[in-house]
C-alpha cells in the first residue's frame, strides 16, 4: 500500500487523475458494449445516441491533460508519481482513440441502411466482447496496480488478432461467393478493424501500467502476429 | 567512469554516547558532483565533515572507520590537518567572507600557505580564483572594497573563490544555496557545472531538485545510515529502496 504524501492536496490531485482515468476507461468500455449491442440489433437510433456520447470521453481526456500539466508545473513529481502522471497522459490519449473506434462502429450502424450479413456479424460481436473484457482487465490492473494483470490483458490481444484474421478470411469468402454482399461485408471489415485496433490500444495501456508499477518498459513479444500470407492459402 | 577519489569505509561517528553515523561506506568519484540528501538530522552533514576532518574540532565527537583520498587514509597520524584542508576546501550554508576586502578574502589563504611570494603572484591568484568562481567581471572594479558588501549570491561565490584559491582537488559544499534566491542559486549551480571539470565536488543539499540538477550520483541518508547510493537519474526516477522513494516523492512520515 502506497503511503500518503505529507502534502495532502498533492494526494488529492493524483487521486483525481486516477479516478478520472478509471471513469474514462469505464465510459470507453461502455461505449464499445453499446456499439456492439447496436450492431447486433441493427438499432440505428441507439447508434445515434452512442455517437453523441463520445464527447463525454473527449471531455475527460482534456480534463486529465489539464490536471497532469498542472501537477507537473506545480508539484514536480518524481519516481513513481512521475510515472503515474506521464502515463496518465498517454493512457488518456489511448482511451480517447479507443472511444473513437467504438464510436466509428456506431457510425456505421447508424449510416448503413443495407443489410449486414448475420453470421460474420455474430462473430464480430463476439470478438468485440473479448476486447471489452480486455478493457475491463486492463482497468482492473490499473486500479490494483498489478503488472501481472496488465501482462494478462496484453497477452489476450493475440486471440483478438486471430479472430480478426478468421473474420477477415470469412468476409472475403462471403464477398467472393456472393457479390451483392460486398457493400455490407466491407462495412463489417471496417468494424472488425476498429475492434482489432481497440485491442492494440489495450496493449499500449498495459505497457503503461507495467511501467507505472515496475519502472521498467515491458519487453514482450506476441507469440504470433497476423500473417497475411495465410490468406492466400 | 571516473576513478574513485574519496572512499569512505565503515564510518561510525559518535557525539558522546549518541551515534550519528552507522557503518557508512561510499565511494565518490573524481571530477563528479556527488549529492548527499536526506531529512534533517540524518547524518549527511556529519558525513561531509568527515571528509576534511571538521569533526576533529568537536571534543565529544569520535570517528571510526576509514576515509581515504586517492588511497591515502586521511585519519592517519602522519597527515597534517592543515594540508588536508588545503586539498579539501569547504563552502558553508551561510556565506561567511572574512571582514576584509574582496581581494584579501582570496589572498589570505595562498599567503599563509606560502603559495605565492610576490604581489604579482597574488594578483594573479586573486584574478584567477574570481574568474573560476564566475565573479571577476562583477567585482573587478571594487576589489578593495569589503567582501561583506556584496550580495548574498556574490558572497557565496566569493567563498567558493576563496576555497579554490589554494588549489584544492575537492570542494565540500554544505547546503551552499539555502540562503540564496533562485537566480543566485542558478548561478552557483552553473558554476558547479564548470568547477566539476577541475574539482571533485560533494554537496549536501535539502533541495532534491538541486541534487537532481547538479549531481552525477546521489546518496540518500536516513537516521544515520546510508540507505542508497546510485546514479542521480536512478535515484530520482526509479530508486531501489522504498525509503528513498518515500523521501524523494514527499511521503516521508
Short mmCIF file of C-alpha atoms in Angstrom, two decimals:
data_model
loop_
_atom_site.label_atom_id
_atom_site.label_comp_id
_atom_site.label_asym_id
_atom_site.label_seq_id
_atom_site.Cartn_x
_atom_site.Cartn_y
_atom_site.Cartn_z
CA UNK A 1 0.00 0.00 0.00
CA UNK A 2 1.39 3.38 -1.03
CA UNK A 3 1.95 5.88 1.77
CA UNK A 4 0.24 9.26 1.58
CA UNK A 5 2.16 12.40 0.73
CA UNK A 6 2.93 14.86 3.50
CA UNK A 7 1.05 17.46 1.41
CA UNK A 8 -2.49 16.08 1.21
CA UNK A 9 -3.52 18.39 -1.65
CA UNK A 10 -0.95 16.58 -3.79
CA UNK A 11 -2.58 13.23 -2.98
CA UNK A 12 -5.96 14.73 -3.84
CA UNK A 13 -4.67 15.82 -7.27
CA UNK A 14 -3.09 12.45 -8.03
CA UNK A 15 -6.26 10.66 -6.90
CA UNK A 16 -8.29 12.87 -9.19
CA UNK A 17 -6.08 11.85 -12.12
CA UNK A 18 -6.59 8.18 -11.27
CA UNK A 19 -10.31 8.45 -10.70
CA UNK A 20 -10.75 10.38 -13.97
CA UNK A 21 -8.80 7.71 -15.83
CA UNK A 22 -10.94 4.95 -14.33
CA UNK A 23 -14.09 6.90 -15.14
CA UNK A 24 -12.87 7.46 -18.70
CA UNK A 25 -11.99 3.77 -19.05
CA UNK A 26 -15.47 2.83 -17.82
CA UNK A 27 -17.04 5.14 -20.41
CA UNK A 28 -14.93 3.61 -23.19
CA UNK A 29 -15.81 0.09 -22.09
CA UNK A 30 -19.47 1.07 -22.09
CA UNK A 31 -19.19 2.80 -25.46
CA UNK A 32 -17.87 -0.40 -27.00
CA UNK A 33 -20.53 -2.50 -25.26
CA UNK A 34 -23.28 -0.21 -26.56
CA UNK A 35 -21.85 -0.16 -30.07
CA UNK A 36 -21.80 -3.97 -30.14
CA UNK A 37 -25.40 -4.03 -28.94
CA UNK A 38 -26.45 -1.52 -31.59
CA UNK A 39 -24.65 -3.64 -34.18
CA UNK A 40 -26.34 -6.87 -33.03
CA UNK A 41 -29.78 -5.28 -33.03
CA UNK A 42 -29.09 -3.04 -36.06
CA UNK A 43 -30.51 -0.32 -33.84
CA UNK A 44 -29.84 2.98 -35.64
CA UNK A 45 -31.40 5.29 -33.07
CA UNK A 46 -29.33 3.72 -30.27
CA UNK A 47 -26.29 4.17 -32.55
CA UNK A 48 -27.08 7.89 -32.84
CA UNK A 49 -27.10 8.14 -29.05
CA UNK A 50 -23.71 6.39 -28.87
CA UNK A 51 -22.21 8.81 -31.40
CA UNK A 52 -23.46 11.70 -29.28
CA UNK A 53 -21.98 10.19 -26.10
CA UNK A 54 -18.42 10.28 -27.48
CA UNK A 55 -17.99 13.90 -26.37
CA UNK A 56 -18.01 12.80 -22.71
CA UNK A 57 -14.88 10.72 -23.31
CA UNK A 58 -13.17 13.57 -25.14
CA UNK A 59 -14.02 15.99 -22.35
CA UNK A 60 -12.44 13.69 -19.76
CA UNK A 61 -9.26 13.45 -21.80
CA UNK A 62 -9.00 17.24 -21.82
CA UNK A 63 -9.59 17.30 -18.07
CA UNK A 64 -6.83 14.74 -17.45
CA UNK A 65 -4.45 16.63 -19.77
CA UNK A 66 -5.03 19.88 -17.87
CA UNK A 67 -4.65 18.22 -14.50
CA UNK A 68 -1.40 16.40 -15.32
CA UNK A 69 0.01 19.60 -16.81
CA UNK A 70 -0.85 21.41 -13.57
CA UNK A 71 0.70 18.71 -11.39
CA UNK A 72 3.95 18.74 -13.37
CA UNK A 73 4.14 22.54 -13.18
CA UNK A 74 3.23 22.84 -9.52
CA UNK A 75 4.45 19.66 -7.82
CA UNK A 76 7.41 18.46 -9.87
CA UNK A 77 6.51 14.78 -9.36
CA UNK A 78 9.33 12.25 -9.08
CA UNK A 79 9.83 8.48 -9.37
CA UNK A 80 6.52 6.55 -9.10
CA UNK A 81 4.49 9.78 -9.00
CA UNK A 82 6.18 10.97 -12.18
CA UNK A 83 5.43 7.65 -13.87
CA UNK A 84 1.76 7.88 -12.92
CA UNK A 85 1.48 11.43 -14.24
CA UNK A 86 3.31 10.79 -17.52
CA UNK A 87 1.49 7.52 -18.10
CA UNK A 88 -1.86 9.15 -17.32
CA UNK A 89 -1.33 11.46 -20.31
CA UNK A 90 -0.58 8.55 -22.58
CA UNK A 91 -3.38 6.33 -21.22
CA UNK A 92 -5.93 9.14 -21.60
CA UNK A 93 -4.78 9.64 -25.16
CA UNK A 94 -5.16 5.91 -25.90
CA UNK A 95 -8.58 5.76 -24.24
CA UNK A 96 -9.74 8.68 -26.35
CA UNK A 97 -8.67 6.84 -29.52
CA UNK A 98 -10.41 3.69 -28.29
CA UNK A 99 -13.56 5.76 -27.77
CA UNK A 100 -13.29 6.99 -31.36
CA UNK A 101 -13.02 3.43 -32.66
CA UNK A 102 -16.05 2.35 -30.63
CA UNK A 103 -17.94 5.38 -31.93
CA UNK A 104 -16.94 4.55 -35.52
CA UNK A 105 -18.71 1.20 -35.12
CA UNK A 106 -21.89 3.04 -34.12
CA UNK A 107 -21.46 5.44 -37.06
CA UNK A 108 -21.53 2.55 -39.50
CA UNK A 109 -24.58 1.04 -37.82
CA UNK A 110 -26.34 4.40 -37.96
CA UNK A 111 -25.49 5.17 -41.56
CA UNK A 112 -25.67 1.81 -43.24
CA UNK A 113 -29.16 1.19 -44.45
CA UNK A 114 -28.25 -2.03 -46.21
CA UNK A 115 -28.40 -5.47 -44.72
CA UNK A 116 -25.30 -6.69 -42.91
CA UNK A 117 -24.80 -10.47 -43.24
CA UNK A 118 -25.71 -12.17 -39.97
CA UNK A 119 -23.10 -14.89 -39.47
CA UNK A 120 -19.99 -12.70 -39.55
CA UNK A 121 -21.80 -10.04 -37.51
CA UNK A 122 -22.25 -12.53 -34.69
CA UNK A 123 -18.56 -13.37 -34.76
CA UNK A 124 -17.56 -9.71 -34.81
CA UNK A 125 -19.75 -9.06 -31.79
CA UNK A 126 -18.11 -12.00 -30.05
CA UNK A 127 -14.65 -10.55 -30.82
CA UNK A 128 -15.87 -7.19 -29.56
CA UNK A 129 -16.94 -8.75 -26.28
CA UNK A 130 -13.50 -10.29 -25.86
CA UNK A 131 -11.93 -6.86 -26.37
CA UNK A 132 -14.42 -5.42 -23.90
CA UNK A 133 -13.15 -7.95 -21.36
CA UNK A 134 -9.56 -6.88 -22.10
CA UNK A 135 -10.51 -3.28 -21.37
CA UNK A 136 -12.02 -4.35 -18.07
CA UNK A 137 -8.91 -6.38 -17.27
CA UNK A 138 -6.50 -3.55 -18.04
CA UNK A 139 -8.58 -1.09 -15.98
CA UNK A 140 -8.53 -3.57 -13.09
CA UNK A 141 -4.76 -3.81 -13.41
CA UNK A 142 -4.59 -0.01 -13.11
CA UNK A 143 -6.81 0.05 -10.02
CA UNK A 144 -4.89 -2.78 -8.36
CA UNK A 145 -1.51 -1.57 -9.66
CA UNK A 146 -0.91 -5.15 -10.80
CA UNK A 147 1.65 -5.67 -13.55
CA UNK A 148 0.61 -9.35 -13.70
CA UNK A 149 -2.96 -8.41 -14.64
CA UNK A 150 -1.62 -5.87 -17.11
CA UNK A 151 0.50 -8.55 -18.78
CA UNK A 152 -2.55 -10.84 -18.90
CA UNK A 153 -4.51 -8.16 -20.74
CA UNK A 154 -1.54 -7.59 -23.05
CA UNK A 155 -1.29 -11.30 -23.85
CA UNK A 156 -5.01 -11.59 -24.67
CA UNK A 157 -4.52 -9.47 -27.76
CA UNK A 158 -3.10 -12.41 -29.69
CA UNK A 159 -6.56 -14.05 -29.60
CA UNK A 160 -8.13 -10.87 -30.94
CA UNK A 161 -5.66 -10.85 -33.81
CA UNK A 162 -6.57 -14.48 -34.51
CA UNK A 163 -10.29 -13.75 -34.51
CA UNK A 164 -9.71 -10.76 -36.74
CA UNK A 165 -7.83 -12.89 -39.24
CA UNK A 166 -10.60 -15.50 -39.26
CA UNK A 167 -13.30 -12.88 -39.71
CA UNK A 168 -11.32 -11.21 -42.46
CA UNK A 169 -10.98 -14.51 -44.28
CA UNK A 170 -14.63 -15.36 -43.86
CA UNK A 171 -15.74 -11.96 -45.13
CA UNK A 172 -13.54 -12.32 -48.20
CA UNK A 173 -15.12 -15.69 -48.91
CA UNK A 174 -18.64 -14.33 -48.46
CA UNK A 175 -17.92 -11.45 -50.83
CA UNK A 176 -16.32 -13.73 -53.41
CA UNK A 177 -19.23 -16.14 -53.30
CA UNK A 178 -21.95 -13.53 -53.23
CA UNK A 179 -21.06 -10.17 -54.79
CA UNK A 180 -24.22 -8.37 -53.60
CA UNK A 181 -22.89 -8.70 -50.03
CA UNK A 182 -19.75 -6.71 -50.90
CA UNK A 183 -21.02 -3.37 -49.54
CA UNK A 184 -22.25 -4.88 -46.26
CA UNK A 185 -19.14 -7.02 -45.83
CA UNK A 186 -16.79 -4.04 -46.40
CA UNK A 187 -18.56 -2.19 -43.62
CA UNK A 188 -18.15 -5.25 -41.40
CA UNK A 189 -14.46 -5.39 -42.33
CA UNK A 190 -14.05 -1.83 -41.09
CA UNK A 191 -15.95 -2.60 -37.91
CA UNK A 192 -13.76 -5.64 -37.25
CA UNK A 193 -10.69 -3.47 -37.87
CA UNK A 194 -11.99 -0.90 -35.35
CA UNK A 195 -12.32 -3.61 -32.73
CA UNK A 196 -8.91 -5.03 -33.51
CA UNK A 197 -7.37 -1.57 -33.10
CA UNK A 198 -9.01 -1.17 -29.69
CA UNK A 199 -7.20 -4.36 -28.65
CA UNK A 200 -3.91 -2.80 -29.73
CA UNK A 201 -4.60 0.25 -27.57
CA UNK A 202 -5.32 -2.03 -24.61
CA UNK A 203 -1.80 -3.37 -25.12
CA UNK A 204 -0.39 0.18 -25.02
CA UNK A 205 -2.20 0.83 -21.78
CA UNK A 206 -0.99 -2.47 -20.31
CA UNK A 207 2.57 -1.36 -21.16
CA UNK A 208 2.00 1.97 -19.38
CA UNK A 209 0.68 0.21 -16.29
CA UNK A 210 3.64 -2.14 -16.27
CA UNK A 211 5.87 0.94 -16.40
CA UNK A 212 3.99 2.63 -13.56
CA UNK A 213 4.30 -0.43 -11.34
CA UNK A 214 7.84 -1.58 -12.13
CA UNK A 215 9.60 1.47 -13.57
CA UNK A 216 10.68 -0.72 -16.49
CA UNK A 217 9.45 -0.85 -20.07
CA UNK A 218 7.52 -4.04 -20.83
CA UNK A 219 9.71 -6.18 -23.07
CA UNK A 220 7.32 -8.67 -24.55
CA UNK A 221 6.71 -10.19 -27.94
CA UNK A 222 3.46 -11.61 -29.18
CA UNK A 223 3.53 -15.36 -29.66
CA UNK A 224 2.26 -14.82 -33.14
CA UNK A 225 1.39 -11.92 -35.35
CA UNK A 226 -1.14 -11.79 -38.13
CA UNK A 227 0.43 -13.48 -41.10
CA UNK A 228 -1.27 -12.08 -44.16
CA UNK A 229 0.32 -14.82 -46.26
CA UNK A 230 -2.16 -17.20 -44.60
CA UNK A 231 -4.92 -15.53 -46.56
CA UNK A 232 -3.51 -16.71 -49.83
CA UNK A 233 -3.69 -20.34 -48.85
CA UNK B 1 33.61 6.01 -15.35
CA UNK B 2 35.87 8.35 -13.41
CA UNK B 3 38.23 6.95 -10.81
CA UNK B 4 37.36 6.82 -7.13
CA UNK B 5 38.68 9.98 -5.47
CA UNK B 6 37.27 9.59 -1.98
CA UNK B 7 36.47 6.28 -0.38
CA UNK B 8 34.70 6.03 2.98
CA UNK B 9 34.60 2.61 4.61
CA UNK B 10 32.52 1.55 7.61
CA UNK B 11 32.26 5.02 9.09
CA UNK B 12 30.71 5.28 12.57
CA UNK B 13 30.50 8.71 14.16
CA UNK B 14 29.63 9.35 17.80
CA UNK B 15 28.80 12.59 19.54
CA UNK B 16 29.47 11.46 23.10
CA UNK B 17 27.18 8.46 23.61
CA UNK B 18 24.98 9.30 20.69
CA UNK B 19 25.82 7.55 17.46
CA UNK B 20 25.26 9.82 14.46
CA UNK B 21 26.50 7.60 11.63
CA UNK B 22 26.24 3.84 11.33
CA UNK B 23 28.64 1.87 9.16
CA UNK B 24 28.59 4.21 6.18
CA UNK B 25 30.61 3.10 3.17
CA UNK B 26 30.58 5.13 -0.01
CA UNK B 27 32.86 5.89 -2.94
CA UNK B 28 32.92 9.33 -4.50
CA UNK B 29 34.37 9.83 -7.95
CA UNK B 30 36.89 12.27 -9.36
CA UNK B 31 35.56 15.32 -11.20
CA UNK B 32 31.97 14.49 -10.48
CA UNK B 33 29.37 16.13 -8.30
CA UNK B 34 28.08 13.76 -5.64
CA UNK B 35 24.96 14.90 -3.78
CA UNK B 36 24.04 13.82 -0.26
CA UNK B 37 20.34 14.10 0.57
CA UNK B 38 18.12 13.14 3.46
CA UNK B 39 15.92 14.66 6.16
CA UNK B 40 17.36 16.92 8.88
CA UNK B 41 19.49 15.04 11.37
CA UNK B 42 20.08 12.09 9.03
CA UNK B 43 23.86 12.45 9.22
CA UNK B 44 24.62 13.82 5.77
CA UNK B 45 26.48 16.89 7.07
CA UNK B 46 28.27 14.79 9.67
CA UNK B 47 29.42 12.53 6.86
CA UNK B 48 30.54 15.50 4.75
CA UNK B 49 32.55 16.82 7.68
CA UNK B 50 34.41 13.52 7.98
CA UNK B 51 35.97 14.18 4.57
CA UNK B 52 38.05 17.14 5.78
CA UNK B 53 38.14 16.15 9.45
CA UNK B 54 35.96 19.05 10.52
CA UNK B 55 34.60 16.79 13.24
CA UNK B 56 38.04 16.87 14.89
CA UNK B 57 37.25 20.27 16.34
CA UNK B 58 34.27 18.91 18.27
CA UNK B 59 35.64 17.48 21.51
CA UNK B 60 32.96 14.88 22.11
CA UNK B 61 32.99 13.67 18.51
CA UNK B 62 34.76 10.45 17.58
CA UNK B 63 35.07 8.89 14.14
CA UNK B 64 35.65 5.20 13.46
CA UNK B 65 36.29 3.62 10.12
CA UNK B 66 38.36 4.77 7.23
CA UNK B 67 38.26 7.70 4.83
CA UNK B 68 40.83 7.75 2.08
CA UNK B 69 41.59 10.24 -0.66
CA UNK B 70 43.47 8.78 -3.62
CA UNK B 71 44.03 5.71 -1.47
CA UNK B 72 45.63 7.59 1.43
CA UNK B 73 43.98 7.37 4.84
CA UNK B 74 43.20 10.94 5.88
CA UNK B 75 42.88 9.97 9.55
CA UNK B 76 46.44 8.62 9.56
CA UNK B 77 48.61 10.20 12.26
CA UNK B 78 51.15 11.39 9.70
CA UNK B 79 48.56 13.55 7.95
CA UNK B 80 48.59 17.27 8.82
CA UNK B 81 45.04 18.54 9.08
CA UNK B 82 46.11 21.89 7.58
CA UNK B 83 47.41 20.29 4.41
CA UNK B 84 44.33 18.05 4.23
CA UNK B 85 42.10 21.14 4.33
CA UNK B 86 44.26 22.83 1.72
CA UNK B 87 43.34 19.92 -0.52
CA UNK B 88 39.73 19.69 0.61
CA UNK B 89 38.01 23.09 0.57
CA UNK B 90 34.68 23.78 2.12
CA UNK B 91 31.77 26.12 1.47
CA UNK B 92 29.10 26.58 4.10
CA UNK B 93 25.38 27.22 4.23
CA UNK B 94 25.68 30.91 5.03
CA UNK B 95 28.23 32.89 3.05
CA UNK B 96 30.99 33.76 5.52
CA UNK B 97 33.53 36.07 3.89
CA UNK B 98 36.25 37.49 6.12
CA UNK B 99 35.57 41.07 7.23
CA UNK B 100 38.18 42.18 4.77
CA UNK B 101 38.33 43.36 1.19
CA UNK B 102 37.31 41.10 -1.67
CA UNK B 103 40.98 40.92 -2.65
CA UNK B 104 42.15 39.99 0.84
CA UNK B 105 39.50 37.31 1.18
CA UNK B 106 41.15 35.44 -1.67
CA UNK B 107 44.77 36.43 -0.97
CA UNK B 108 44.75 35.27 2.65
CA UNK B 109 44.85 31.51 2.03
CA UNK B 110 47.58 31.39 -0.62
CA UNK B 111 49.66 33.75 1.52
CA UNK B 112 49.52 31.73 4.74
CA UNK B 113 50.09 28.52 2.81
CA UNK B 114 53.17 30.12 1.28
CA UNK B 115 51.88 29.57 -2.23
CA UNK B 116 52.87 33.00 -3.51
CA UNK B 117 55.58 35.46 -2.68
CA UNK B 118 55.29 38.47 -4.92
CA UNK B 119 52.34 40.79 -5.25
CA UNK B 120 52.13 39.85 -8.92
CA UNK B 121 51.70 36.18 -7.98
CA UNK B 122 48.95 37.03 -5.51
CA UNK B 123 47.24 39.33 -8.01
CA UNK B 124 47.23 36.51 -10.47
CA UNK B 125 45.76 34.01 -7.99
CA UNK B 126 43.06 36.50 -6.95
CA UNK B 127 42.01 37.19 -10.52
CA UNK B 128 42.18 33.53 -11.47
CA UNK B 129 40.12 32.38 -8.49
CA UNK B 130 37.49 35.06 -9.05
CA UNK B 131 37.35 34.12 -12.74
CA UNK B 132 36.81 30.45 -11.90
CA UNK B 133 34.09 31.40 -9.42
CA UNK B 134 32.40 33.47 -12.16
CA UNK B 135 32.65 36.59 -10.02
CA UNK B 136 35.55 38.55 -11.51
CA UNK B 137 33.58 40.63 -14.00
CA UNK B 138 31.15 41.72 -11.32
CA UNK B 139 33.80 42.83 -8.81
CA UNK B 140 36.90 43.76 -10.81
CA UNK B 141 36.42 47.47 -10.21
CA UNK B 142 35.97 47.16 -6.46
CA UNK B 143 38.47 44.52 -5.36
CA UNK B 144 39.49 46.56 -2.37
CA UNK B 145 36.02 47.10 -1.02
CA UNK B 146 34.70 44.86 1.78
CA UNK B 147 33.59 41.37 0.77
CA UNK B 148 30.66 41.70 3.13
CA UNK B 149 29.27 44.48 0.92
CA UNK B 150 28.45 42.02 -1.85
CA UNK B 151 25.04 40.42 -2.37
CA UNK B 152 24.42 37.00 -0.77
CA UNK B 153 24.96 35.14 -4.03
CA UNK B 154 28.15 37.12 -4.76
CA UNK B 155 29.40 36.48 -1.22
CA UNK B 156 28.87 32.76 -1.70
CA UNK B 157 30.78 32.85 -4.98
CA UNK B 158 33.50 34.81 -3.14
CA UNK B 159 33.66 31.97 -0.61
CA UNK B 160 33.96 29.48 -3.46
CA UNK B 161 36.73 31.63 -4.99
CA UNK B 162 38.44 31.67 -1.58
CA UNK B 163 38.15 27.89 -1.34
CA UNK B 164 39.68 27.30 -4.76
CA UNK B 165 42.44 29.88 -4.33
CA UNK B 166 44.65 27.32 -2.55
CA UNK B 167 44.29 24.77 -5.38
CA UNK B 168 42.26 22.07 -3.68
CA UNK B 169 41.21 18.93 -5.52
CA UNK B 170 37.99 18.51 -3.59
CA UNK B 171 35.29 21.03 -2.64
CA UNK B 172 32.75 20.19 0.04
CA UNK B 173 29.55 22.22 -0.03
CA UNK B 174 27.17 22.15 2.89
CA UNK B 175 23.83 23.50 1.61
CA UNK B 176 25.59 26.28 -0.31
CA UNK B 177 22.39 27.76 -1.76
CA UNK B 178 19.96 27.53 1.12
CA UNK B 179 20.36 31.24 1.92
CA UNK B 180 20.19 32.33 -1.72
CA UNK B 181 17.39 33.35 -4.07
CA UNK B 182 16.66 31.22 -7.18
CA UNK B 183 18.74 33.36 -9.54
CA UNK B 184 21.80 33.32 -7.26
CA UNK B 185 21.18 29.58 -6.79
CA UNK B 186 21.13 29.02 -10.55
CA UNK B 187 24.43 30.91 -10.85
CA UNK B 188 26.05 28.66 -8.21
CA UNK B 189 24.66 25.57 -9.94
CA UNK B 190 26.02 26.74 -13.28
CA UNK B 191 29.33 27.40 -11.55
CA UNK B 192 29.38 23.88 -10.10
CA UNK B 193 28.93 22.55 -13.59
CA UNK B 194 32.09 24.42 -14.63
CA UNK B 195 34.03 23.59 -11.47
CA UNK B 196 33.49 19.85 -11.78
CA UNK B 197 35.75 19.83 -14.84
CA UNK B 198 38.59 20.55 -12.42
CA UNK B 199 37.38 19.60 -8.95
CA UNK B 200 35.62 16.75 -7.19
CA UNK B 201 32.53 18.22 -5.53
CA UNK B 202 30.46 16.78 -2.71
CA UNK B 203 27.30 18.72 -1.92
CA UNK B 204 24.84 18.35 0.91
CA UNK B 205 21.50 19.78 -0.11
CA UNK B 206 17.96 19.88 1.17
CA UNK B 207 16.70 20.67 -2.29
CA UNK B 208 16.08 17.45 -4.14
CA UNK B 209 15.59 19.38 -7.36
CA UNK B 210 19.06 20.82 -6.85
CA UNK B 211 20.57 17.37 -6.28
CA UNK B 212 18.81 16.22 -9.45
CA UNK B 213 20.08 19.21 -11.42
CA UNK B 214 23.73 19.26 -10.39
CA UNK B 215 24.90 15.81 -9.40
CA UNK B 216 26.00 12.66 -11.16
CA UNK B 217 25.50 10.42 -8.15
CA UNK B 218 23.25 10.80 -5.16
CA UNK B 219 23.38 9.20 -1.73
CA UNK B 220 20.30 9.10 0.48
CA UNK B 221 20.82 9.13 4.27
CA UNK B 222 18.25 8.30 6.90
CA UNK B 223 18.71 8.04 10.68
CA UNK B 224 22.48 7.92 10.35
CA UNK B 225 22.55 5.23 7.70
CA UNK B 226 23.33 5.46 4.02
CA UNK B 227 20.18 3.89 2.62
CA UNK B 228 21.02 4.00 -1.05
CA UNK B 229 23.57 5.48 -3.40
CA UNK B 230 23.18 5.33 -7.14
CA UNK B 231 23.26 7.43 -10.29
CA UNK B 232 21.19 10.56 -9.73
CA UNK B 233 18.93 9.59 -12.60
CA UNK B 234 18.09 6.26 -10.95
CA UNK B 235 17.56 7.80 -7.51
CA UNK B 236 15.02 10.29 -8.87
CA UNK B 237 13.30 8.10 -11.45
CA UNK B 238 13.30 4.59 -10.06
CA UNK B 239 15.11 4.23 -6.73
CA UNK B 240 15.79 0.75 -5.44
CA UNK B 241 14.77 1.38 -1.86
CA UNK B 242 11.24 2.13 -0.68
CA UNK B 243 12.52 4.64 1.91
CA UNK B 244 14.32 6.58 -0.81
CA UNK B 245 11.19 6.63 -2.94
CA UNK B 246 9.05 7.77 0.00
CA UNK B 247 11.50 10.57 0.76
CA UNK B 248 12.01 11.94 -2.75
CA UNK B 249 8.29 11.84 -3.55
CA UNK B 250 7.39 13.69 -0.35
CA UNK B 251 5.79 10.81 1.52
CA UNK B 252 8.13 10.70 4.48
CA UNK B 253 6.18 10.25 7.70
#
